[in-house]
Coordinates of C-alpha atoms and ligand atoms in Angstrom, one line a residue:
M9 CA 0.0 0.0 0.0
Y10 CA 1.3 3.4 -0.9
K11 CA 2.2 5.8 1.9
I12 CA 1.2 9.4 1.4
I13 CA 1.9 12.4 3.7
V14 CA -0.2 15.5 3.6
T15 CA 1.6 18.4 5.4
D16 CA -0.8 21.3 4.8
K17 CA -4.6 21.7 5.3
L18 CA -6.4 19.8 2.5
N19 CA -10.1 19.6 1.8
A20 CA -11.9 16.8 3.6
D21 CA -13.3 15.1 0.5
A22 CA -9.8 15.1 -1.0
I23 CA -8.5 13.4 2.1
E24 CA -11.2 10.8 1.9
M25 CA -10.4 10.1 -1.7
L26 CA -6.7 9.6 -0.7
K27 CA -7.6 7.3 2.1
G28 CA -9.4 5.1 -0.4
F29 CA -6.1 4.7 -2.2
G30 CA -3.3 4.6 0.3
E31 CA -2.1 5.0 3.9
V32 CA -2.4 8.7 4.7
T33 CA -0.4 10.6 7.3
Y34 CA -2.0 14.0 7.8
D35 CA 0.2 16.4 9.8
T36 CA -0.3 20.1 9.1
E37 CA 2.1 21.3 11.8
I38 CA 5.2 19.3 10.8
K39 CA 8.4 21.3 10.8
S40 CA 10.8 21.0 7.9
D41 CA 13.6 19.2 9.9
E42 CA 11.1 16.6 11.1
L43 CA 9.8 16.2 7.5
K44 CA 13.4 15.7 6.3
V45 CA 13.8 12.7 8.7
I46 CA 10.6 10.9 7.9
I47 CA 10.1 11.7 4.2
K48 CA 12.1 8.5 3.2
D49 CA 9.1 6.4 4.3
F50 CA 6.7 8.0 1.9
D51 CA 5.7 7.5 -1.8
A52 CA 3.9 10.8 -2.2
I53 CA 3.7 14.2 -0.5
I54 CA 0.9 16.7 -0.8
V55 CA 1.4 20.3 0.3
R56 CA -0.2 23.8 -0.2
S57 CA 2.0 26.8 0.4
R58 CA 3.1 26.4 4.1
T59 CA 5.5 23.5 3.5
K60 CA 8.7 24.3 1.6
V61 CA 9.7 21.2 -0.4
T62 CA 13.4 22.0 -0.6
A63 CA 16.2 20.2 -2.3
D64 CA 17.3 18.8 1.1
I65 CA 13.9 17.2 1.6
I66 CA 13.7 16.0 -1.9
N67 CA 17.1 14.4 -1.7
A68 CA 16.2 12.7 1.6
A69 CA 13.0 11.3 0.0
T70 CA 14.4 8.0 -1.3
N71 CA 11.0 6.5 -2.0
L72 CA 9.2 9.6 -3.3
K73 CA 7.3 9.1 -6.5
V74 CA 5.3 12.3 -6.8
I75 CA 5.0 15.7 -5.2
G76 CA 1.5 17.3 -5.2
R77 CA 0.9 21.0 -4.8
A78 CA -2.7 21.8 -4.1
G79 CA -2.7 25.3 -5.7
V80 CA -1.3 27.3 -8.6
G81 CA 2.1 28.6 -7.5
V82 CA 4.9 26.0 -7.2
D83 CA 7.5 28.5 -5.9
N84 CA 7.6 26.6 -2.6
I85 CA 8.8 23.5 -4.3
D86 CA 12.4 23.0 -5.7
V87 CA 11.2 21.8 -9.1
K88 CA 14.8 21.6 -10.3
A89 CA 15.8 19.2 -7.6
A90 CA 12.6 17.1 -8.1
T91 CA 13.3 17.0 -11.9
S92 CA 16.8 15.9 -11.4
R93 CA 15.5 13.0 -9.2
R94 CA 12.8 12.4 -11.9
I95 CA 10.0 13.1 -9.4
P96 CA 6.9 14.6 -11.1
V97 CA 5.5 17.7 -9.5
V98 CA 1.8 17.9 -10.0
F99 CA -0.3 21.0 -9.2
S100 CA -3.9 22.2 -9.6
P101 CA -4.2 25.2 -11.9
G102 CA -7.7 26.4 -12.4
G103 CA -9.0 25.2 -9.0
S104 CA -8.9 28.7 -7.4
T105 CA -9.5 30.8 -10.6
R106 CA -13.0 31.9 -9.8
S107 CA -12.3 32.6 -6.1
V108 CA -9.2 34.8 -6.9
V109 CA -11.1 36.7 -9.6
E110 CA -14.1 37.4 -7.3
I111 CA -11.9 38.7 -4.5
A112 CA -9.9 40.9 -7.0
V113 CA -13.2 42.5 -8.0
G114 CA -14.2 42.9 -4.4
L115 CA -10.9 44.6 -3.5
M116 CA -11.2 46.9 -6.4
V117 CA -14.6 48.1 -5.4
A118 CA -13.5 48.2 -1.7
M119 CA -10.6 50.6 -2.6
A120 CA -12.6 52.7 -5.0
R121 CA -15.3 53.3 -2.4
D122 CA -13.1 53.2 0.7
I123 CA -15.3 50.5 2.2
V124 CA -13.0 49.2 4.9
N125 CA -12.3 52.7 6.5
L126 CA -16.0 53.8 6.1
D127 CA -17.2 50.6 7.9
N128 CA -14.7 51.3 10.7
E129 CA -15.8 54.9 11.1
T130 CA -19.5 54.0 11.0
K131 CA -19.0 51.4 13.7
K132 CA -17.2 54.0 15.9
G133 CA -20.3 56.3 15.5
I134 CA -18.6 58.6 13.1
W135 CA -21.2 59.5 10.3
L136 CA -19.3 60.6 7.2
K137 CA -22.3 61.0 4.8
G138 CA -21.7 64.1 2.7
K139 CA -17.9 64.0 3.3
V140 CA -17.1 61.1 1.1
E141 CA -16.4 61.0 -2.6
G142 CA -15.5 57.6 -4.1
T143 CA -14.6 56.6 -7.7
E144 CA -16.6 54.6 -10.3
L145 CA -14.8 51.7 -11.9
H146 CA -16.8 52.0 -15.1
G147 CA -14.6 53.5 -17.8
K148 CA -11.4 53.0 -15.9
V149 CA -8.5 51.1 -17.2
I150 CA -7.5 47.9 -15.4
G151 CA -4.0 46.7 -16.1
I152 CA -3.8 42.9 -15.7
Y153 CA -0.2 41.8 -15.1
G154 CA -0.1 38.1 -15.9
F155 CA -2.7 37.1 -18.4
G156 CA -3.2 33.4 -17.6
R157 CA -6.4 31.7 -16.4
I158 CA -7.0 34.2 -13.5
G159 CA -6.1 37.3 -15.6
R160 CA -8.3 36.3 -18.5
E161 CA -11.3 35.5 -16.3
L162 CA -10.8 38.8 -14.4
A163 CA -10.8 40.5 -17.8
K164 CA -14.3 39.1 -18.6
I165 CA -15.8 40.3 -15.3
C166 CA -14.2 43.8 -15.7
M167 CA -15.5 44.1 -19.2
A168 CA -19.0 43.4 -17.9
M169 CA -18.4 46.3 -15.5
G170 CA -17.6 48.6 -18.4
M171 CA -13.9 48.8 -17.6
K172 CA -11.1 49.0 -20.3
I173 CA -8.9 45.9 -20.2
H174 CA -5.1 46.3 -20.8
A175 CA -2.8 43.3 -20.1
Y176 CA 0.9 42.5 -20.0
D177 CA 2.1 38.9 -20.3
P178 CA 5.2 38.1 -22.5
Y179 CA 3.8 34.6 -23.0
V180 CA 0.4 35.7 -24.4
K181 CA 0.4 36.9 -28.0
D182 CA -3.3 37.7 -28.7
S183 CA -6.6 38.2 -26.9
D184 CA -10.1 39.2 -28.0
D185 CA -10.7 40.8 -24.6
A186 CA -7.6 42.9 -23.8
I187 CA -5.2 45.4 -25.3
L188 CA -1.9 43.5 -24.9
Y189 CA 1.4 45.3 -24.5
N190 CA 4.9 44.2 -25.4
D191 CA 6.4 47.2 -23.5
F192 CA 5.9 46.8 -19.7
N193 CA 6.6 50.5 -19.0
K194 CA 4.1 51.7 -21.6
F195 CA 1.5 49.3 -20.0
L196 CA 2.2 50.6 -16.5
S197 CA 1.9 54.2 -17.7
E198 CA -1.6 53.8 -19.2
I199 CA -3.6 52.1 -16.4
D200 CA -5.7 53.2 -13.5
I201 CA -5.6 50.0 -11.5
L202 CA -2.9 47.4 -11.6
S203 CA -3.9 43.8 -10.7
V204 CA -1.0 41.4 -10.4
H205 CA -1.6 37.8 -11.4
A206 CA 1.8 36.8 -12.7
V207 CA 3.8 33.7 -11.6
L208 CA 6.9 34.4 -9.4
T209 CA 10.0 33.8 -11.4
S210 CA 13.5 35.4 -11.5
Q211 CA 12.0 37.8 -14.2
T212 CA 9.0 38.8 -12.2
N213 CA 10.7 39.0 -8.8
H214 CA 10.7 42.8 -7.8
S215 CA 9.6 43.6 -11.3
I216 CA 7.6 46.5 -9.8
G217 CA 9.9 48.8 -7.9
T218 CA 10.7 52.5 -7.7
K219 CA 11.4 52.9 -11.5
E220 CA 8.0 51.3 -12.3
F221 CA 6.0 53.2 -9.7
N222 CA 7.5 56.4 -11.1
I223 CA 6.1 55.5 -14.6
M224 CA 2.5 55.0 -13.3
K225 CA -0.3 57.5 -13.3
K226 CA -0.6 59.4 -10.0
G227 CA -3.5 58.0 -8.0
I228 CA -3.2 54.4 -9.3
Y229 CA -4.7 51.5 -7.2
I230 CA -2.7 48.3 -6.8
I231 CA -3.9 44.8 -6.1
N232 CA -1.6 41.9 -5.5
L233 CA -3.1 38.4 -5.2
A234 CA -0.2 36.6 -6.8
R235 CA 3.1 36.6 -4.9
G236 CA 4.5 39.3 -2.6
E237 CA 8.0 39.2 -4.1
I238 CA 6.8 40.6 -7.4
I239 CA 6.4 44.0 -5.8
D240 CA 9.3 45.6 -4.0
E241 CA 7.6 46.5 -0.7
N242 CA 9.9 49.4 0.2
S243 CA 9.2 51.0 -3.2
L244 CA 5.5 50.5 -2.6
I245 CA 5.7 52.3 0.7
N246 CA 7.5 55.3 -1.0
A247 CA 4.9 55.3 -3.8
I248 CA 2.0 55.4 -1.2
E249 CA 3.7 58.2 0.8
S250 CA 4.3 60.3 -2.4
G251 CA 0.7 59.8 -3.5
I252 CA 1.5 57.9 -6.7
V253 CA -0.4 54.9 -5.2
K254 CA -3.8 56.0 -3.9
G255 CA -4.6 52.6 -2.5
A256 CA -3.3 49.1 -2.4
A257 CA -4.9 45.8 -1.6
L258 CA -2.4 43.1 -0.7
D259 CA -3.1 39.4 0.0
V260 CA 0.6 38.3 -0.4
Y261 CA 3.9 39.7 1.0
E262 CA 7.6 39.4 0.6
H263 CA 7.6 37.5 3.9
E264 CA 4.5 35.8 5.2
P265 CA 3.1 36.7 7.7
P266 CA 4.3 40.3 6.7
V267 CA 7.1 41.8 8.7
N268 CA 6.7 45.1 7.0
T269 CA 4.2 46.5 9.5
K270 CA 4.5 50.0 8.1
L271 CA 3.1 48.8 4.8
V272 CA 0.1 46.9 6.3
N273 CA -0.8 49.7 8.6
F274 CA -1.4 52.5 6.1
K275 CA -5.1 53.5 6.1
N276 CA -5.2 53.2 2.4
V277 CA -3.8 49.6 2.4
I278 CA -6.2 46.6 2.7
A279 CA -4.1 43.8 4.1
L280 CA -5.3 40.2 3.9
P281 CA -3.6 37.0 5.1
H282 CA -3.1 35.2 1.7
I283 CA -6.7 34.0 1.4
G284 CA -7.3 34.5 -2.3
A285 CA -8.0 30.8 -2.8
A286 CA -9.5 30.3 0.7
T287 CA -13.1 29.4 -0.3
A288 CA -14.9 26.1 0.2
E289 CA -15.3 25.7 -3.6
A290 CA -11.7 26.5 -4.5
Q291 CA -10.3 24.2 -1.8
K292 CA -12.5 21.4 -2.9
K293 CA -11.6 21.8 -6.5
S294 CA -7.8 22.2 -5.8
G295 CA -7.8 19.3 -3.3
T296 CA -9.6 16.8 -5.5
M297 CA -7.6 17.8 -8.6
I298 CA -4.4 17.2 -6.8
V299 CA -5.4 13.9 -5.3
K300 CA -6.5 12.6 -8.7
D301 CA -3.2 13.6 -10.2
V302 CA -1.2 12.1 -7.3
I303 CA -3.2 8.8 -7.6
A304 CA -2.6 8.9 -11.4
V305 CA 1.2 9.1 -11.1
L306 CA 1.2 6.4 -8.4
S307 CA -0.9 4.2 -10.7
G308 CA 1.4 4.7 -13.6
K309 CA -1.1 7.0 -15.5
K310 CA -0.5 10.4 -17.0
P311 CA -1.5 13.3 -14.6
E312 CA -3.6 16.2 -15.8
S313 CA -1.2 19.0 -14.7
C314 CA 2.5 18.3 -14.2
V315 CA 5.1 21.1 -14.0
N316 CA 8.0 18.9 -15.2
S317 CA 5.9 16.7 -17.5
S318 CA 9.0 16.1 -19.8
I319 CA 10.2 13.5 -17.3
L320 CA 7.1 11.5 -17.9
D321 CA 7.6 11.3 -21.6
G322 CA 11.1 9.7 -21.5
Ligands
MLT3 C1 -1.8 29.4 -4.9 O1 -0.7 29.5 -5.4 O2 -2.6 28.5 -5.3 C2 -2.4 30.4 -4.0 O3 -1.4 31.4 -3.6 C3 -3.0 29.7 -2.8 C4 -2.1 29.2 -1.7 O4 -0.9 29.0 -2.0 O5 -2.6 29.0 -0.6

């Protein structure tokens, strides 16, 4: 019987599916040094974003046949180390698309109408009617940085809201829904709201810093539901203080939980604890997708979504 370890919270239906297939160890508190010691006993590991599947862990995993990441970003997995040991890394793109899109829209509206601060004031008994002037999103230009599944779905919803859709993604060459840019700086200079949905890579890491903020229109809103490292947080602080950035909604940080308390405490920053995909629906979809793919690999079948699929071909 296959032995499978799950080291981050996984949807209950997904765990049940897994139990029907193998012997499951479910430990969402395990530390990386403990995991390094016991990983040799397991055929499969399933994680979300808490567990870092480092080269050390992969090299200690002498029986490991598959790594499953219930989620989109695989930046917490050393894919290079897994590939050199010919271990497939499966993931669940698409499982959280709708949830991330919906929260992006919610954050956009919340910033444009200052919902969080007005709620706080009203609860304190401060009645600001007549003293508030929000912004309509209709007619505004949303700049979608990263035009994959989430970016494209967001574009459709924003179009229905009467927004203009501009997008930047060097891997996407055409779109019926968006004006696509080759020039990142030009893209940044023409948008009213920036919504980040790019994958974290060495190219996207700190791809938005002081130089990029200085190109943007004064009064831009920023949303980051992708990865914190894509935006240089100190540059974002300066851009908020100088008024270039009118508001920011952040779900992800360079370090999580965030250590940059100045950033999360600005009144015009909405700070969330990396919950873009934290809905019952997204967790069920991502969990069951990943379990199906882990079972597929262990059964000698082709998984749906594998990051290093070339090792399965050879
Ligand atoms: C993802 O990459 O799927 C999301 O950031 C959600 C997560 O990691 O928890």
